[in-house]
Short mmCIF file of N, CA, C and O in Angstrom, two decimals:
data_model
loop_
_atom_site.label_atom_id
_atom_site.label_comp_id
_atom_site.label_asym_id
_atom_site.label_seq_id
_atom_site.Cartn_x
_atom_site.Cartn_y
_atom_site.Cartn_z
N MET L 1 -20.07 -13.28 -7.58
CA MET L 1 -19.91 -12.39 -6.43
C MET L 1 -19.96 -10.97 -7.00
O MET L 1 -19.22 -10.61 -7.88
N ASN L 2 -20.86 -10.15 -6.42
CA ASN L 2 -20.99 -8.78 -6.90
C ASN L 2 -19.97 -7.86 -6.22
O ASN L 2 -19.27 -8.24 -5.25
N TYR L 3 -19.86 -6.67 -6.74
CA TYR L 3 -18.82 -5.76 -6.17
C TYR L 3 -19.07 -5.30 -4.77
O TYR L 3 -18.13 -4.96 -4.04
N ARG L 4 -20.33 -5.36 -4.32
CA ARG L 4 -20.56 -4.92 -2.92
C ARG L 4 -19.97 -5.90 -1.87
O ARG L 4 -19.51 -5.51 -0.85
N LYS L 5 -19.93 -7.20 -2.23
CA LYS L 5 -19.26 -8.13 -1.35
C LYS L 5 -17.78 -7.88 -1.33
O LYS L 5 -17.14 -8.00 -0.26
N TYR L 6 -17.23 -7.61 -2.50
CA TYR L 6 -15.80 -7.27 -2.51
C TYR L 6 -15.52 -6.03 -1.67
O TYR L 6 -14.51 -5.93 -0.99
N LEU L 7 -16.41 -5.05 -1.77
CA LEU L 7 -16.18 -3.84 -1.00
C LEU L 7 -16.35 -4.06 0.48
O LEU L 7 -15.58 -3.48 1.30
N LEU L 8 -17.29 -4.93 0.92
CA LEU L 8 -17.42 -5.23 2.31
C LEU L 8 -16.20 -6.03 2.83
O LEU L 8 -15.74 -5.68 3.96
N ILE L 9 -15.72 -6.93 2.07
CA ILE L 9 -14.50 -7.63 2.45
C ILE L 9 -13.30 -6.72 2.55
O ILE L 9 -12.51 -6.72 3.52
N THR L 10 -13.20 -5.82 1.59
CA THR L 10 -12.08 -4.86 1.58
C THR L 10 -12.19 -3.87 2.76
O THR L 10 -11.20 -3.49 3.39
N ALA L 11 -13.43 -3.43 3.03
CA ALA L 11 -13.61 -2.53 4.16
C ALA L 11 -13.28 -3.26 5.53
O ALA L 11 -12.65 -2.63 6.40
N ALA L 12 -13.64 -4.50 5.64
CA ALA L 12 -13.24 -5.28 6.81
C ALA L 12 -11.73 -5.44 6.95
O ALA L 12 -11.17 -5.30 8.03
N LEU L 13 -11.09 -5.71 5.78
CA LEU L 13 -9.64 -5.83 5.77
C LEU L 13 -8.97 -4.49 6.12
O LEU L 13 -7.91 -4.43 6.74
N THR L 14 -9.57 -3.37 5.70
CA THR L 14 -9.07 -2.05 6.04
C THR L 14 -9.10 -1.82 7.59
O THR L 14 -8.10 -1.41 8.14
N ILE L 15 -10.20 -2.18 8.17
CA ILE L 15 -10.32 -2.00 9.61
C ILE L 15 -9.35 -2.89 10.32
O ILE L 15 -8.66 -2.44 11.29
N VAL L 16 -9.30 -4.18 9.97
CA VAL L 16 -8.29 -5.09 10.59
C VAL L 16 -6.87 -4.64 10.34
O VAL L 16 -6.06 -4.69 11.26
N GLY L 17 -6.60 -4.19 9.11
CA GLY L 17 -5.22 -3.75 8.82
C GLY L 17 -4.78 -2.54 9.61
O GLY L 17 -3.68 -2.55 10.15
N TRP L 18 -5.67 -1.55 9.71
CA TRP L 18 -5.27 -0.37 10.43
C TRP L 18 -5.25 -0.60 11.93
O TRP L 18 -4.42 -0.01 12.63
N THR L 19 -6.10 -1.50 12.42
CA THR L 19 -6.09 -1.83 13.82
C THR L 19 -4.77 -2.57 14.19
O THR L 19 -4.12 -2.26 15.19
N SER L 20 -4.40 -3.54 13.34
CA SER L 20 -3.12 -4.21 13.57
C SER L 20 -1.92 -3.27 13.41
O SER L 20 -0.98 -3.41 14.17
N PHE L 21 -2.00 -2.36 12.48
CA PHE L 21 -0.86 -1.43 12.28
C PHE L 21 -0.72 -0.56 13.52
O PHE L 21 0.40 -0.34 14.01
N VAL L 22 -1.83 -0.04 14.06
CA VAL L 22 -1.77 0.81 15.25
C VAL L 22 -1.27 0.03 16.49
O VAL L 22 -0.45 0.47 17.26
N LEU L 23 -1.75 -1.26 16.58
CA LEU L 23 -1.23 -2.09 17.68
C LEU L 23 0.23 -2.40 17.60
O LEU L 23 0.89 -2.39 18.60
N VAL L 24 0.71 -2.64 16.38
CA VAL L 24 2.14 -2.89 16.19
C VAL L 24 2.92 -1.63 16.58
O VAL L 24 3.94 -1.70 17.25
N ILE L 25 2.43 -0.47 16.15
CA ILE L 25 3.14 0.78 16.47
C ILE L 25 3.18 1.03 17.95
O ILE L 25 4.19 1.39 18.54
N LEU L 26 2.04 0.81 18.63
CA LEU L 26 1.94 1.14 20.04
C LEU L 26 2.53 0.08 20.97
O LEU L 26 2.99 0.44 22.08
N ARG L 27 2.46 -1.18 20.62
CA ARG L 27 2.78 -2.26 21.54
C ARG L 27 4.13 -2.88 21.33
O ARG L 27 4.70 -3.45 22.31
N LEU L 28 4.71 -2.84 20.18
CA LEU L 28 5.99 -3.47 19.91
C LEU L 28 7.13 -2.51 19.91
O LEU L 28 7.04 -1.48 19.34
N ASP L 29 8.24 -2.89 20.62
CA ASP L 29 9.43 -2.05 20.65
C ASP L 29 10.39 -2.67 19.65
O ASP L 29 10.86 -3.79 19.78
N PRO L 30 10.70 -1.90 18.57
CA PRO L 30 11.64 -2.47 17.55
C PRO L 30 13.08 -2.53 17.98
O PRO L 30 13.89 -3.22 17.36
N CYS L 31 13.44 -1.86 19.08
CA CYS L 31 14.86 -1.81 19.46
C CYS L 31 15.24 -3.00 20.32
O CYS L 31 14.59 -3.31 21.37
N ILE L 32 16.28 -3.75 19.90
CA ILE L 32 16.79 -4.81 20.76
C ILE L 32 17.77 -4.23 21.76
O ILE L 32 17.72 -4.43 22.95
N SER L 33 18.68 -3.39 21.28
CA SER L 33 19.63 -2.65 22.13
C SER L 33 19.57 -1.18 21.86
O SER L 33 20.04 -0.77 20.78
N PRO L 34 18.92 -0.40 22.71
CA PRO L 34 18.76 1.01 22.44
C PRO L 34 20.14 1.71 22.49
O PRO L 34 20.99 1.36 23.27
N GLY L 35 20.24 2.65 21.61
CA GLY L 35 21.53 3.41 21.53
C GLY L 35 21.33 4.77 22.19
O GLY L 35 20.96 4.86 23.35
N GLU L 36 21.56 5.83 21.41
CA GLU L 36 21.46 7.14 21.90
C GLU L 36 19.92 7.45 22.10
O GLU L 36 19.17 6.57 22.28
N LEU L 37 19.55 8.70 22.03
CA LEU L 37 18.16 9.04 22.39
C LEU L 37 17.12 8.39 21.53
O LEU L 37 16.15 7.82 22.05
N THR L 38 17.23 8.43 20.22
CA THR L 38 16.16 7.89 19.35
C THR L 38 16.70 6.88 18.34
O THR L 38 15.96 6.50 17.45
N ILE L 39 17.87 6.41 18.44
CA ILE L 39 18.46 5.53 17.43
C ILE L 39 18.62 4.13 18.03
O ILE L 39 19.16 3.96 19.15
N CYS L 40 18.18 3.09 17.31
CA CYS L 40 18.39 1.71 17.75
C CYS L 40 19.71 1.22 17.08
O CYS L 40 19.95 1.49 15.94
N HIS L 41 20.51 0.49 17.86
CA HIS L 41 21.65 -0.13 17.30
C HIS L 41 21.33 -1.39 16.53
O HIS L 41 22.01 -1.77 15.60
N SER L 42 20.34 -2.10 17.01
CA SER L 42 19.83 -3.28 16.31
C SER L 42 18.33 -3.34 16.44
O SER L 42 17.75 -2.92 17.41
N VAL L 43 17.70 -3.97 15.43
CA VAL L 43 16.27 -3.93 15.32
C VAL L 43 15.79 -5.40 15.47
O VAL L 43 16.38 -6.34 14.91
N ALA L 44 14.66 -5.58 16.21
CA ALA L 44 14.07 -6.88 16.33
C ALA L 44 13.43 -7.33 15.04
O ALA L 44 12.57 -6.59 14.51
N PRO L 45 13.77 -8.45 14.45
CA PRO L 45 13.23 -8.80 13.16
C PRO L 45 11.72 -9.08 13.18
O PRO L 45 11.02 -8.82 12.23
N LEU L 46 11.23 -9.66 14.28
CA LEU L 46 9.75 -9.98 14.38
C LEU L 46 8.95 -8.69 14.35
O LEU L 46 7.92 -8.63 13.63
N SER L 47 9.32 -7.70 15.18
CA SER L 47 8.57 -6.47 15.18
C SER L 47 8.61 -5.75 13.86
O SER L 47 7.65 -5.16 13.37
N LEU L 48 9.76 -5.80 13.19
CA LEU L 48 9.90 -5.16 11.86
C LEU L 48 9.05 -5.85 10.84
O LEU L 48 8.40 -5.22 10.01
N ALA L 49 9.03 -7.19 10.87
CA ALA L 49 8.20 -7.96 9.92
C ALA L 49 6.72 -7.71 10.16
O ALA L 49 5.97 -7.58 9.16
N LEU L 50 6.36 -7.64 11.41
CA LEU L 50 4.92 -7.39 11.72
C LEU L 50 4.54 -5.97 11.29
O LEU L 50 3.42 -5.67 10.88
N PHE L 51 5.45 -5.04 11.45
CA PHE L 51 5.19 -3.65 11.04
C PHE L 51 4.95 -3.61 9.51
O PHE L 51 3.93 -3.02 9.12
N PHE L 52 5.81 -4.21 8.73
CA PHE L 52 5.67 -4.14 7.29
C PHE L 52 4.46 -4.96 6.81
O PHE L 52 3.79 -4.58 5.91
N LEU L 53 4.20 -6.10 7.45
CA LEU L 53 3.03 -6.90 7.08
C LEU L 53 1.74 -6.17 7.37
O LEU L 53 0.82 -6.11 6.54
N SER L 54 1.62 -5.56 8.56
CA SER L 54 0.37 -4.83 8.89
C SER L 54 0.25 -3.59 8.03
O SER L 54 -0.82 -3.18 7.61
N ALA L 55 1.38 -2.91 7.73
CA ALA L 55 1.34 -1.74 6.83
C ALA L 55 0.90 -2.15 5.43
O ALA L 55 0.15 -1.42 4.79
N PHE L 56 1.36 -3.34 4.95
CA PHE L 56 0.97 -3.79 3.65
C PHE L 56 -0.53 -3.95 3.53
O PHE L 56 -1.17 -3.49 2.61
N PHE L 57 -1.13 -4.67 4.52
CA PHE L 57 -2.58 -4.88 4.50
C PHE L 57 -3.34 -3.57 4.65
O PHE L 57 -4.35 -3.37 3.97
N ALA L 58 -2.89 -2.71 5.52
CA ALA L 58 -3.62 -1.49 5.77
C ALA L 58 -3.58 -0.53 4.54
O ALA L 58 -4.58 -0.01 4.08
N PHE L 59 -2.39 -0.43 3.97
CA PHE L 59 -2.20 0.48 2.80
C PHE L 59 -2.94 -0.06 1.56
O PHE L 59 -3.61 0.64 0.84
N THR L 60 -2.82 -1.38 1.33
CA THR L 60 -3.46 -1.96 0.16
C THR L 60 -4.96 -1.87 0.22
O THR L 60 -5.60 -1.48 -0.76
N ALA L 61 -5.57 -2.17 1.34
CA ALA L 61 -7.00 -2.09 1.45
C ALA L 61 -7.47 -0.63 1.35
O ALA L 61 -8.49 -0.35 0.68
N THR L 62 -6.74 0.25 1.99
CA THR L 62 -7.15 1.67 1.92
C THR L 62 -7.01 2.26 0.52
O THR L 62 -7.94 2.92 0.01
N PHE L 63 -5.90 1.96 -0.13
CA PHE L 63 -5.75 2.43 -1.53
C PHE L 63 -6.77 1.82 -2.47
O PHE L 63 -7.19 2.50 -3.39
N THR L 64 -7.11 0.59 -2.23
CA THR L 64 -8.15 -0.07 -3.06
C THR L 64 -9.46 0.60 -2.95
O THR L 64 -10.16 0.93 -3.94
N LEU L 65 -9.90 0.96 -1.71
CA LEU L 65 -11.17 1.64 -1.49
C LEU L 65 -11.15 3.02 -2.06
O LEU L 65 -12.13 3.42 -2.73
N PHE L 66 -10.08 3.78 -1.90
CA PHE L 66 -10.00 5.10 -2.42
C PHE L 66 -9.93 5.05 -3.97
O PHE L 66 -10.64 5.85 -4.65
N GLY L 67 -9.21 4.13 -4.55
CA GLY L 67 -9.18 4.02 -5.98
C GLY L 67 -10.51 3.61 -6.61
O GLY L 67 -10.93 4.12 -7.62
N PHE L 68 -11.23 2.70 -5.94
CA PHE L 68 -12.54 2.33 -6.42
C PHE L 68 -13.54 3.46 -6.32
O PHE L 68 -14.34 3.71 -7.23
N ALA L 69 -13.48 4.21 -5.21
CA ALA L 69 -14.38 5.35 -5.08
C ALA L 69 -14.10 6.43 -6.12
O ALA L 69 -15.05 7.03 -6.71
N LEU L 70 -12.84 6.68 -6.43
CA LEU L 70 -12.50 7.65 -7.47
C LEU L 70 -12.96 7.18 -8.85
O LEU L 70 -13.45 7.97 -9.65
N ARG L 71 -12.79 5.89 -9.09
CA ARG L 71 -13.27 5.38 -10.41
C ARG L 71 -14.75 5.42 -10.55
O ARG L 71 -15.26 5.69 -11.63
N LEU L 72 -15.49 5.19 -9.48
CA LEU L 72 -16.96 5.30 -9.52
C LEU L 72 -17.41 6.75 -9.73
O LEU L 72 -18.36 7.02 -10.39
N TRP L 73 -16.61 7.66 -9.14
CA TRP L 73 -16.97 9.07 -9.25
C TRP L 73 -16.74 9.60 -10.65
O TRP L 73 -17.52 10.34 -11.19
N PHE L 74 -15.62 9.13 -11.28
CA PHE L 74 -15.32 9.61 -12.62
C PHE L 74 -15.97 8.88 -13.77
O PHE L 74 -16.26 9.41 -14.79
N HIS L 75 -16.20 7.59 -13.58
CA HIS L 75 -16.76 6.71 -14.63
C HIS L 75 -18.01 6.02 -14.10
O HIS L 75 -17.95 4.98 -13.50
N HIS L 76 -19.15 6.60 -14.43
CA HIS L 76 -20.40 6.11 -13.89
C HIS L 76 -20.97 4.90 -14.67
O HIS L 76 -21.56 4.01 -14.07
N ALA L 77 -20.78 4.83 -15.94
CA ALA L 77 -21.47 3.84 -16.77
C ALA L 77 -20.59 2.67 -17.18
O ALA L 77 -20.77 2.11 -18.25
N GLU L 78 -19.67 2.28 -16.37
CA GLU L 78 -18.77 1.14 -16.73
C GLU L 78 -19.02 0.02 -15.72
O GLU L 78 -19.76 0.16 -14.76
N ILE L 79 -18.38 -1.15 -16.01
CA ILE L 79 -18.55 -2.30 -15.20
C ILE L 79 -17.74 -2.15 -13.88
O ILE L 79 -16.59 -1.83 -13.94
N TYR L 80 -18.47 -2.33 -12.76
CA TYR L 80 -17.83 -2.01 -11.52
C TYR L 80 -16.72 -3.02 -11.10
O TYR L 80 -15.77 -2.63 -10.50
N LEU L 81 -16.83 -4.22 -11.53
CA LEU L 81 -15.84 -5.24 -11.20
C LEU L 81 -14.54 -4.91 -11.85
O LEU L 81 -13.47 -5.16 -11.31
N ASP L 82 -14.57 -4.36 -13.04
CA ASP L 82 -13.33 -3.94 -13.67
C ASP L 82 -12.67 -2.79 -12.92
O ASP L 82 -11.42 -2.75 -12.79
N HIS L 83 -13.48 -1.91 -12.37
CA HIS L 83 -12.94 -0.85 -11.51
C HIS L 83 -12.20 -1.41 -10.29
O HIS L 83 -11.18 -0.97 -9.86
N PHE L 84 -12.83 -2.46 -9.73
CA PHE L 84 -12.26 -3.08 -8.54
C PHE L 84 -10.91 -3.73 -8.80
O PHE L 84 -9.97 -3.60 -8.03
N SER L 85 -10.84 -4.47 -9.93
CA SER L 85 -9.59 -5.17 -10.19
C SER L 85 -8.44 -4.17 -10.54
O SER L 85 -7.28 -4.37 -10.12
N VAL L 86 -8.77 -3.11 -11.27
CA VAL L 86 -7.78 -2.10 -11.54
C VAL L 86 -7.38 -1.37 -10.25
O VAL L 86 -6.18 -1.10 -10.01
N SER L 87 -8.33 -1.08 -9.40
CA SER L 87 -8.00 -0.40 -8.12
C SER L 87 -7.14 -1.32 -7.27
O SER L 87 -6.23 -0.80 -6.58
N LEU L 88 -7.38 -2.59 -7.23
CA LEU L 88 -6.58 -3.52 -6.43
C LEU L 88 -5.17 -3.60 -6.98
O LEU L 88 -4.20 -3.58 -6.23
N ARG L 89 -5.04 -3.66 -8.31
CA ARG L 89 -3.67 -3.72 -8.92
C ARG L 89 -2.91 -2.40 -8.60
O ARG L 89 -1.72 -2.48 -8.19
N GLN L 90 -3.55 -1.27 -8.72
CA GLN L 90 -2.84 0.00 -8.43
C GLN L 90 -2.58 0.17 -6.95
O GLN L 90 -1.59 0.78 -6.63
N ALA L 91 -3.43 -0.40 -6.16
CA ALA L 91 -3.17 -0.38 -4.70
C ALA L 91 -1.96 -1.18 -4.35
O ALA L 91 -1.15 -0.77 -3.50
N PHE L 92 -1.78 -2.36 -4.96
CA PHE L 92 -0.56 -3.14 -4.72
C PHE L 92 0.65 -2.34 -5.12
O PHE L 92 1.69 -2.37 -4.43
N LEU L 93 0.58 -1.71 -6.28
CA LEU L 93 1.76 -0.94 -6.74
C LEU L 93 2.06 0.24 -5.86
O LEU L 93 3.25 0.48 -5.55
N LEU L 94 1.04 0.97 -5.43
CA LEU L 94 1.23 2.10 -4.54
C LEU L 94 1.80 1.64 -3.13
O LEU L 94 2.69 2.29 -2.57
N THR L 95 1.25 0.54 -2.68
CA THR L 95 1.80 -0.02 -1.42
C THR L 95 3.21 -0.48 -1.56
O THR L 95 4.01 -0.19 -0.65
N PHE L 96 3.51 -1.13 -2.69
CA PHE L 96 4.92 -1.48 -2.87
C PHE L 96 5.85 -0.32 -2.91
O PHE L 96 6.93 -0.34 -2.32
N CYS L 97 5.36 0.75 -3.54
CA CYS L 97 6.19 1.98 -3.62
C CYS L 97 6.40 2.60 -2.23
O CYS L 97 7.51 2.99 -1.90
N ALA L 98 5.34 2.65 -1.46
CA ALA L 98 5.43 3.25 -0.13
C ALA L 98 6.32 2.39 0.80
O ALA L 98 7.14 2.93 1.54
N LEU L 99 6.11 1.09 0.75
CA LEU L 99 6.95 0.24 1.62
C LEU L 99 8.38 0.14 1.17
O LEU L 99 9.30 0.02 2.00
N ALA L 100 8.64 0.17 -0.14
CA ALA L 100 9.99 0.22 -0.60
C ALA L 100 10.71 1.51 -0.17
O ALA L 100 11.84 1.48 0.23
N ALA L 101 9.95 2.62 -0.20
CA ALA L 101 10.47 3.92 0.31
C ALA L 101 10.81 3.77 1.82
O ALA L 101 11.84 4.30 2.28
N LEU L 102 9.93 3.13 2.56
CA LEU L 102 10.19 2.95 3.99
C LEU L 102 11.39 2.06 4.21
O LEU L 102 12.20 2.34 5.14
N VAL L 103 11.57 1.06 3.46
CA VAL L 103 12.77 0.18 3.55
C VAL L 103 14.02 0.98 3.24
O VAL L 103 15.04 0.91 3.95
N LEU L 104 13.96 1.76 2.14
CA LEU L 104 15.15 2.60 1.81
C LEU L 104 15.42 3.60 2.91
O LEU L 104 16.57 3.94 3.20
N LEU L 105 14.39 4.09 3.52
CA LEU L 105 14.54 5.07 4.63
C LEU L 105 15.16 4.35 5.83
O LEU L 105 16.01 4.93 6.53
N LEU L 106 14.74 3.17 6.07
CA LEU L 106 15.28 2.40 7.15
C LEU L 106 16.76 2.09 6.98
O LEU L 106 17.55 2.13 7.89
N LEU L 107 17.09 1.78 5.75
CA LEU L 107 18.51 1.54 5.39
C LEU L 107 19.36 2.77 5.19
O LEU L 107 20.53 2.75 4.89
N GLN L 108 18.70 3.95 5.32
CA GLN L 108 19.33 5.29 5.17
C GLN L 108 19.94 5.41 3.77
O GLN L 108 21.00 6.02 3.62
N THR L 109 19.17 4.92 2.77
CA THR L 109 19.64 5.10 1.40
C THR L 109 18.58 5.84 0.53
O THR L 109 18.76 5.89 -0.70
N LEU L 110 17.58 6.33 1.16
CA LEU L 110 16.54 7.02 0.41
C LEU L 110 17.00 8.46 0.13
O LEU L 110 17.23 9.26 1.02
N THR L 111 17.13 8.74 -1.13
CA THR L 111 17.44 10.11 -1.61
C THR L 111 16.37 10.57 -2.60
O THR L 111 15.51 9.74 -2.90
N TRP L 112 16.42 11.74 -3.07
CA TRP L 112 15.38 12.18 -3.98
C TRP L 112 15.43 11.40 -5.26
O TRP L 112 14.39 11.11 -5.88
N TRP L 113 16.61 11.03 -5.74
CA TRP L 113 16.69 10.34 -7.01
C TRP L 113 16.35 8.88 -6.89
O TRP L 113 15.81 8.30 -7.82
N THR L 114 16.59 8.28 -5.74
CA THR L 114 16.16 6.87 -5.58
C THR L 114 14.61 6.82 -5.44
O THR L 114 13.97 5.89 -5.94
N GLY L 115 14.08 7.80 -4.78
CA GLY L 115 12.60 7.87 -4.71
C GLY L 115 11.98 8.09 -6.03
O GLY L 115 10.94 7.50 -6.41
N LEU L 116 12.58 8.98 -6.80
CA LEU L 116 12.10 9.25 -8.19
C LEU L 116 12.23 8.02 -9.08
O LEU L 116 11.33 7.70 -9.90
N LEU L 117 13.30 7.32 -8.93
CA LEU L 117 13.50 6.06 -9.67
C LEU L 117 12.46 5.01 -9.31
O LEU L 117 11.91 4.30 -10.14
N LEU L 118 12.16 4.93 -8.04
CA LEU L 118 11.13 4.02 -7.52
C LEU L 118 9.76 4.33 -8.13
O LEU L 118 9.02 3.46 -8.58
N ILE L 119 9.44 5.60 -8.15
CA ILE L 119 8.16 6.04 -8.71
C ILE L 119 8.12 5.79 -10.19
O ILE L 119 7.11 5.33 -10.73
N LEU L 120 9.23 6.01 -10.85
CA LEU L 120 9.28 5.77 -12.31
C LEU L 120 9.10 4.23 -12.63
O LEU L 120 8.43 3.86 -13.59
N ILE L 121 9.69 3.39 -11.80
CA ILE L 121 9.50 1.92 -12.03
C ILE L 121 8.08 1.55 -11.81
O ILE L 121 7.47 0.77 -12.61
N ILE L 122 7.37 2.10 -10.81
CA ILE L 122 6.01 1.80 -10.56
C ILE L 122 5.10 2.32 -11.72
O ILE L 122 4.18 1.58 -12.16
N ILE L 123 5.41 3.47 -12.18
CA ILE L 123 4.65 4.03 -13.34
C ILE L 123 4.84 3.12 -14.59
O ILE L 123 3.89 2.85 -15.28
N LEU L 124 6.05 2.66 -14.85
CA LEU L 124 6.32 1.82 -16.02
C LEU L 124 5.57 0.47 -15.87
O LEU L 124 5.05 -0.05 -16.80
N VAL L 125 5.58 -0.10 -14.70
CA VAL L 125 4.84 -1.35 -14.47
C VAL L 125 3.38 -1.14 -14.68
O VAL L 125 2.69 -1.95 -15.36
N GLU L 126 2.80 -0.04 -14.19
CA GLU L 126 1.40 0.24 -14.41
C GLU L 126 1.09 0.49 -15.89
O GLU L 126 0.04 0.03 -16.36
N LEU L 127 1.96 1.17 -16.55
CA LEU L 127 1.74 1.36 -17.97
C LEU L 127 1.78 0.06 -18.77
O LEU L 127 1.04 -0.12 -19.71
N TYR L 128 2.61 -0.86 -18.30
CA TYR L 128 2.66 -2.16 -19.01
C TYR L 128 1.38 -2.93 -18.76
O TYR L 128 0.82 -3.53 -19.69
N PHE L 129 0.83 -2.92 -17.59
CA PHE L 129 -0.40 -3.63 -17.30
C PHE L 129 -1.63 -2.97 -17.81
O PHE L 129 -2.65 -3.60 -18.08
N SER L 130 -1.60 -1.66 -18.00
CA SER L 130 -2.81 -0.96 -18.47
C SER L 130 -2.87 -0.76 -19.93
O SER L 130 -3.84 -0.18 -20.42
N ARG L 131 -1.82 -1.19 -20.65
CA ARG L 131 -1.85 -0.99 -22.08
C ARG L 131 -2.93 -1.83 -22.73
O ARG L 131 -3.29 -2.91 -22.25
N GLU L 132 -3.49 -1.35 -23.81
CA GLU L 132 -4.57 -2.05 -24.47
C GLU L 132 -3.96 -2.98 -25.50
O GLU L 132 -3.06 -2.65 -26.24
N ALA L 133 -4.49 -4.17 -25.58
CA ALA L 133 -4.01 -5.19 -26.50
C ALA L 133 -4.43 -4.94 -27.96
O ALA L 133 -5.27 -4.27 -28.30
#
């Protein structure tokens, strides 16, 4: 399978992911029992799970395409499939970082140092996987 098929599949997943993300945002109400003006006292687990699942697919596919395009732009004479696998791995890590920050924000525990610690963990994981044997 050449890299163009991977790109077409990833582009299709990007479109499906962002479409589902927008539909979840516009159509599902996360509040079971609304509180004051903008605060929910309790959150519907299904709508929250669908939000994070659609965000995972949308962010991962988008970060993969951007990472692959940046690698093609900077490194012209290398194997394209290697670019795709590295882009996919880094897209998973970036998506994990973004969704973990959203979870911490939802739990009202996101501060500057927890965000910095989350970024540091992601950087250390990437350095572990990208080290040369």
